[in-house]
Structure formats: C-alpha cells, structure tokens
JSON list of C-alpha atoms in Angstrom, two decimals:
[
{"chain": "H", "resi": 1469, "resn": "UNK", "atom": "CA", "xyz": [-9.79, -16.69, 18.39]},
{"chain": "H", "resi": 1470, "resn": "UNK", "atom": "CA", "xyz": [-7.56, -18.70, 21.25]},
{"chain": "H", "resi": 1471, "resn": "UNK", "atom": "CA", "xyz": [-9.30, -21.83, 20.31]},
{"chain": "H", "resi": 1472, "resn": "UNK", "atom": "CA", "xyz": [-8.20, -21.09, 17.22]},
{"chain": "H", "resi": 1473, "resn": "UNK", "atom": "CA", "xyz": [-4.32, -20.07, 18.52]},
{"chain": "H", "resi": 1474, "resn": "UNK", "atom": "CA", "xyz": [-4.74, -23.10, 20.58]},
{"chain": "H", "resi": 1475, "resn": "UNK", "atom": "CA", "xyz": [-5.19, -25.26, 17.82]},
{"chain": "H", "resi": 1476, "resn": "UNK", "atom": "CA", "xyz": [-2.10, -24.22, 15.88]},
{"chain": "H", "resi": 1477, "resn": "UNK", "atom": "CA", "xyz": [0.29, -23.92, 18.44]},
{"chain": "H", "resi": 1478, "resn": "UNK", "atom": "CA", "xyz": [-0.84, -27.98, 19.61]},
{"chain": "H", "resi": 1479, "resn": "UNK", "atom": "CA", "xyz": [-0.53, -28.53, 15.51]},
{"chain": "H", "resi": 1480, "resn": "UNK", "atom": "CA", "xyz": [2.91, -26.75, 15.07]},
{"chain": "H", "resi": 1481, "resn": "UNK", "atom": "CA", "xyz": [4.57, -28.37, 18.52]},
{"chain": "H", "resi": 1482, "resn": "UNK", "atom": "CA", "xyz": [4.03, -31.81, 17.36]},
{"chain": "H", "resi": 1483, "resn": "UNK", "atom": "CA", "xyz": [4.79, -31.69, 13.36]},
{"chain": "H", "resi": 1484, "resn": "UNK", "atom": "CA", "xyz": [5.74, -27.79, 13.04]},
{"chain": "H", "resi": 1485, "resn": "UNK", "atom": "CA", "xyz": [3.32, -27.29, 10.21]},
{"chain": "H", "resi": 1486, "resn": "UNK", "atom": "CA", "xyz": [-0.34, -25.72, 10.33]},
{"chain": "H", "resi": 1487, "resn": "UNK", "atom": "CA", "xyz": [-2.98, -25.94, 8.04]},
{"chain": "H", "resi": 1488, "resn": "UNK", "atom": "CA", "xyz": [-2.63, -22.76, 5.24]},
{"chain": "H", "resi": 1489, "resn": "UNK", "atom": "CA", "xyz": [-6.70, -23.17, 5.90]},
{"chain": "H", "resi": 1490, "resn": "UNK", "atom": "CA", "xyz": [-6.36, -22.99, 9.54]},
{"chain": "H", "resi": 1491, "resn": "UNK", "atom": "CA", "xyz": [-4.07, -19.62, 9.11]},
{"chain": "H", "resi": 1492, "resn": "UNK", "atom": "CA", "xyz": [-6.62, -17.70, 6.70]},
{"chain": "H", "resi": 1493, "resn": "UNK", "atom": "CA", "xyz": [-9.66, -18.46, 8.78]},
{"chain": "H", "resi": 1494, "resn": "UNK", "atom": "CA", "xyz": [-7.42, -17.41, 12.05]},
{"chain": "H", "resi": 1495, "resn": "UNK", "atom": "CA", "xyz": [-6.74, -13.81, 9.62]},
{"chain": "H", "resi": 1496, "resn": "UNK", "atom": "CA", "xyz": [-10.63, -13.52, 8.89]},
{"chain": "H", "resi": 1497, "resn": "UNK", "atom": "CA", "xyz": [-11.91, -13.88, 12.22]},
{"chain": "H", "resi": 1498, "resn": "UNK", "atom": "CA", "xyz": [-8.99, -11.23, 12.98]},
{"chain": "H", "resi": 1499, "resn": "UNK", "atom": "CA", "xyz": [-10.36, -8.72, 10.21]},
{"chain": "H", "resi": 1500, "resn": "UNK", "atom": "CA", "xyz": [-13.63, -8.59, 11.59]},
{"chain": "H", "resi": 1501, "resn": "UNK", "atom": "CA", "xyz": [-12.90, -8.82, 15.59]},
{"chain": "H", "resi": 1502, "resn": "UNK", "atom": "CA", "xyz": [-10.12, -6.02, 14.71]},
{"chain": "H", "resi": 1503, "resn": "UNK", "atom": "CA", "xyz": [-12.04, -3.87, 12.12]},
{"chain": "H", "resi": 1504, "resn": "UNK", "atom": "CA", "xyz": [-14.14, -2.30, 15.50]},
{"chain": "H", "resi": 1505, "resn": "UNK", "atom": "CA", "xyz": [-11.29, -1.39, 17.69]},
{"chain": "H", "resi": 1506, "resn": "UNK", "atom": "CA", "xyz": [-9.47, 1.85, 18.25]},
{"chain": "H", "resi": 1507, "resn": "UNK", "atom": "CA", "xyz": [-5.96, 1.40, 16.43]},
{"chain": "H", "resi": 1508, "resn": "UNK", "atom": "CA", "xyz": [-6.60, 1.80, 12.86]},
{"chain": "H", "resi": 1509, "resn": "UNK", "atom": "CA", "xyz": [-3.46, 2.54, 11.82]},
{"chain": "H", "resi": 1510, "resn": "UNK", "atom": "CA", "xyz": [-1.73, -1.07, 13.24]},
{"chain": "H", "resi": 1511, "resn": "UNK", "atom": "CA", "xyz": [-4.96, -2.84, 11.11]},
{"chain": "H", "resi": 1512, "resn": "UNK", "atom": "CA", "xyz": [-4.01, -1.25, 8.38]},
{"chain": "H", "resi": 1513, "resn": "UNK", "atom": "CA", "xyz": [0.15, -2.53, 8.61]},
{"chain": "H", "resi": 1514, "resn": "UNK", "atom": "CA", "xyz": [-0.79, -5.44, 9.53]},
{"chain": "H", "resi": 1515, "resn": "UNK", "atom": "CA", "xyz": [-3.24, -6.16, 7.40]},
{"chain": "H", "resi": 1516, "resn": "UNK", "atom": "CA", "xyz": [-0.90, -5.56, 4.33]},
{"chain": "H", "resi": 1517, "resn": "UNK", "atom": "CA", "xyz": [1.59, -7.43, 5.67]},
{"chain": "H", "resi": 1518, "resn": "UNK", "atom": "CA", "xyz": [-0.73, -10.52, 5.96]},
{"chain": "H", "resi": 1519, "resn": "UNK", "atom": "CA", "xyz": [-2.09, -9.81, 2.86]},
{"chain": "H", "resi": 1520, "resn": "UNK", "atom": "CA", "xyz": [1.87, -9.70, 1.21]},
{"chain": "H", "resi": 1521, "resn": "UNK", "atom": "CA", "xyz": [3.16, -12.85, 3.29]},
{"chain": "H", "resi": 1522, "resn": "UNK", "atom": "CA", "xyz": [-0.04, -15.16, 1.49]},
{"chain": "H", "resi": 1523, "resn": "UNK", "atom": "CA", "xyz": [1.78, -14.55, -2.25]},
{"chain": "H", "resi": 1524, "resn": "UNK", "atom": "CA", "xyz": [5.70, -15.09, -0.82]},
{"chain": "H", "resi": 1525, "resn": "UNK", "atom": "CA", "xyz": [7.59, -18.31, -1.58]},
{"chain": "H", "resi": 1526, "resn": "UNK", "atom": "CA", "xyz": [8.46, -20.69, 1.37]},
{"chain": "H", "resi": 1527, "resn": "UNK", "atom": "CA", "xyz": [11.86, -21.44, 0.44]},
{"chain": "H", "resi": 1528, "resn": "UNK", "atom": "CA", "xyz": [14.38, -20.95, 3.18]},
{"chain": "H", "resi": 1529, "resn": "UNK", "atom": "CA", "xyz": [13.70, -19.24, 5.73]},
{"chain": "H", "resi": 1530, "resn": "UNK", "atom": "CA", "xyz": [14.60, -18.86, 9.30]},
{"chain": "H", "resi": 1531, "resn": "UNK", "atom": "CA", "xyz": [11.50, -17.71, 10.83]},
{"chain": "H", "resi": 1532, "resn": "UNK", "atom": "CA", "xyz": [7.68, -19.28, 9.45]},
{"chain": "H", "resi": 1533, "resn": "UNK", "atom": "CA", "xyz": [5.71, -18.62, 7.20]},
{"chain": "H", "resi": 1534, "resn": "UNK", "atom": "CA", "xyz": [2.74, -19.23, 10.07]},
{"chain": "H", "resi": 1535, "resn": "UNK", "atom": "CA", "xyz": [4.61, -16.78, 13.05]},
{"chain": "H", "resi": 1536, "resn": "UNK", "atom": "CA", "xyz": [4.09, -14.29, 10.59]},
{"chain": "H", "resi": 1537, "resn": "UNK", "atom": "CA", "xyz": [0.77, -14.90, 9.84]},
{"chain": "H", "resi": 1538, "resn": "UNK", "atom": "CA", "xyz": [-0.01, -14.98, 13.31]},
{"chain": "H", "resi": 1539, "resn": "UNK", "atom": "CA", "xyz": [1.93, -12.39, 14.35]},
{"chain": "H", "resi": 1540, "resn": "UNK", "atom": "CA", "xyz": [0.53, -10.27, 11.97]},
{"chain": "H", "resi": 1541, "resn": "UNK", "atom": "CA", "xyz": [-2.97, -12.00, 12.98]},
{"chain": "H", "resi": 1542, "resn": "UNK", "atom": "CA", "xyz": [-2.54, -11.01, 16.58]},
{"chain": "H", "resi": 1543, "resn": "UNK", "atom": "CA", "xyz": [-1.05, -7.20, 15.44]},
{"chain": "H", "resi": 1544, "resn": "UNK", "atom": "CA", "xyz": [-4.58, -6.19, 13.61]},
{"chain": "H", "resi": 1545, "resn": "UNK", "atom": "CA", "xyz": [-6.09, -7.05, 17.02]},
{"chain": "H", "resi": 1546, "resn": "UNK", "atom": "CA", "xyz": [-3.73, -5.89, 19.89]},
{"chain": "H", "resi": 1547, "resn": "UNK", "atom": "CA", "xyz": [-2.33, -2.70, 17.92]},
{"chain": "H", "resi": 1548, "resn": "UNK", "atom": "CA", "xyz": [1.33, -2.42, 18.16]},
{"chain": "H", "resi": 1549, "resn": "UNK", "atom": "CA", "xyz": [2.68, -2.01, 21.61]},
{"chain": "H", "resi": 1550, "resn": "UNK", "atom": "CA", "xyz": [0.64, -4.96, 22.80]},
{"chain": "H", "resi": 1551, "resn": "UNK", "atom": "CA", "xyz": [1.77, -7.05, 20.22]},
{"chain": "H", "resi": 1552, "resn": "UNK", "atom": "CA", "xyz": [5.71, -6.22, 20.89]},
{"chain": "H", "resi": 1553, "resn": "UNK", "atom": "CA", "xyz": [4.57, -7.06, 24.48]},
{"chain": "H", "resi": 1554, "resn": "UNK", "atom": "CA", "xyz": [3.38, -10.50, 22.66]},
{"chain": "H", "resi": 1555, "resn": "UNK", "atom": "CA", "xyz": [6.81, -10.54, 20.74]},
{"chain": "H", "resi": 1556, "resn": "UNK", "atom": "CA", "xyz": [8.60, -10.49, 24.35]},
{"chain": "H", "resi": 1557, "resn": "UNK", "atom": "CA", "xyz": [6.93, -12.58, 26.07]},
{"chain": "H", "resi": 1558, "resn": "UNK", "atom": "CA", "xyz": [7.64, -15.19, 23.39]},
{"chain": "H", "resi": 1559, "resn": "UNK", "atom": "CA", "xyz": [10.72, -14.22, 23.15]},
{"chain": "H", "resi": 1560, "resn": "UNK", "atom": "CA", "xyz": [11.73, -14.89, 26.01]},
{"chain": "H", "resi": 1561, "resn": "UNK", "atom": "CA", "xyz": [10.01, -18.19, 27.14]},
{"chain": "H", "resi": 1562, "resn": "UNK", "atom": "CA", "xyz": [10.88, -19.63, 23.78]},
{"chain": "H", "resi": 1563, "resn": "UNK", "atom": "CA", "xyz": [14.55, -18.92, 24.93]},
{"chain": "H", "resi": 1564, "resn": "UNK", "atom": "CA", "xyz": [13.77, -20.37, 27.88]},
{"chain": "H", "resi": 1565, "resn": "UNK", "atom": "CA", "xyz": [12.48, -24.09, 26.68]},
{"chain": "H", "resi": 1566, "resn": "UNK", "atom": "CA", "xyz": [14.91, -23.89, 23.73]},
{"chain": "H", "resi": 1567, "resn": "UNK", "atom": "CA", "xyz": [17.90, -24.12, 26.69]},
{"chain": "H", "resi": 1568, "resn": "UNK", "atom": "CA", "xyz": [16.14, -26.62, 28.82]},
{"chain": "H", "resi": 1569, "resn": "UNK", "atom": "CA", "xyz": [15.52, -29.01, 25.80]},
{"chain": "H", "resi": 1570, "resn": "UNK", "atom": "CA", "xyz": [18.48, -28.56, 24.05]},
{"chain": "H", "resi": 1571, "resn": "UNK", "atom": "CA", "xyz": [16.28, -28.38, 20.57]},
{"chain": "H", "resi": 1572, "resn": "UNK", "atom": "CA", "xyz": [17.99, -26.57, 17.72]},
{"chain": "H", "resi": 1573, "resn": "UNK", "atom": "CA", "xyz": [14.14, -25.96, 16.17]},
{"chain": "H", "resi": 1574, "resn": "UNK", "atom": "CA", "xyz": [11.37, -24.56, 18.21]},
{"chain": "H", "resi": 1575, "resn": "UNK", "atom": "CA", "xyz": [7.28, -24.53, 16.87]},
{"chain": "H", "resi": 1576, "resn": "UNK", "atom": "CA", "xyz": [6.77, -20.67, 17.85]},
{"chain": "H", "resi": 1577, "resn": "UNK", "atom": "CA", "xyz": [3.54, -20.46, 17.80]},
{"chain": "H", "resi": 1578, "resn": "UNK", "atom": "CA", "xyz": [3.05, -21.90, 21.11]},
{"chain": "H", "resi": 1579, "resn": "UNK", "atom": "CA", "xyz": [4.73, -19.81, 22.33]},
{"chain": "H", "resi": 1580, "resn": "UNK", "atom": "CA", "xyz": [3.21, -16.50, 20.47]},
{"chain": "H", "resi": 1581, "resn": "UNK", "atom": "CA", "xyz": [0.26, -17.72, 22.00]},
{"chain": "H", "resi": 1582, "resn": "UNK", "atom": "CA", "xyz": [0.99, -17.43, 25.29]},
{"chain": "H", "resi": 1583, "resn": "UNK", "atom": "CA", "xyz": [2.07, -14.54, 24.54]},
{"chain": "H", "resi": 1584, "resn": "UNK", "atom": "CA", "xyz": [-0.68, -13.17, 23.69]},
{"chain": "H", "resi": 1585, "resn": "UNK", "atom": "CA", "xyz": [-3.27, -14.91, 26.69]},
{"chain": "H", "resi": 1586, "resn": "UNK", "atom": "CA", "xyz": [-0.48, -12.58, 29.00]},
{"chain": "H", "resi": 1587, "resn": "UNK", "atom": "CA", "xyz": [-1.43, -9.57, 26.99]},
{"chain": "H", "resi": 1588, "resn": "UNK", "atom": "CA", "xyz": [-5.11, -10.31, 27.02]},
{"chain": "H", "resi": 1589, "resn": "UNK", "atom": "CA", "xyz": [-5.01, -11.03, 30.79]},
{"chain": "H", "resi": 1590, "resn": "UNK", "atom": "CA", "xyz": [-3.40, -8.19, 31.58]},
{"chain": "H", "resi": 1591, "resn": "UNK", "atom": "CA", "xyz": [-5.37, -5.58, 29.32]}
]
C-alpha cells in the first residue's frame, strides 16, 4: 500500500493526474487491509463515500477526485481519528510548500502520503 501511495504521489506531482486503475487498485488493497481492522463503522462510512465518488462527474472541482479517493481509502484503513491527523499534517505541509514555491495549484496526494507515513510511524 505504501509503494502504491508513493507511485500515485509521484505521478500526481508531475502531471497532476493519476490513472483511474491505480485508484481502484488502492481501493481494493485498502478494503482488504481494513476488513480486519477494529474501526468497522469508519470503514463502512469511508467505503460508501469512496464508492459514491467513483460515479461523480469530473467537472469544475476545487479538490481533485483522486484526493477524495485516496483520503477515503486511508480512512478505511486508519479510522476517523487517525485520518483526521493525516489531513491536518497534509494540509499544513501543503500550505508551507505553497508559500515557499508561490504556486497556485499543488498536487495534494504527495502531502496525503507524507501525512499517512507520519501517522503510521507514530502509531
């Protein structure tokens, strides 16, 4: 799962798009990982959001649909509290990088991946 996240992050950072098959593969891996987890309610909530997001049209979005997919997949695996920490870490890092680079658009998946790694390593 970590290697798939890193692959998605590199791809997103370079062209700000990811292949849909990689997102579906991440979803399957996260579902299989999360089935045995202790936070079953969070699993079902994030699974429903992830499945609904697969059918949403991709027009005029402020946040990329891949960001939502990855966030939901991480929520299935980590649970609500830990995925909130991932989002906080990722957002803070993205703000710092955006201010340093003075860019108007940033790929957010690399920051979600870093937040995920920080939370996993501190669990």
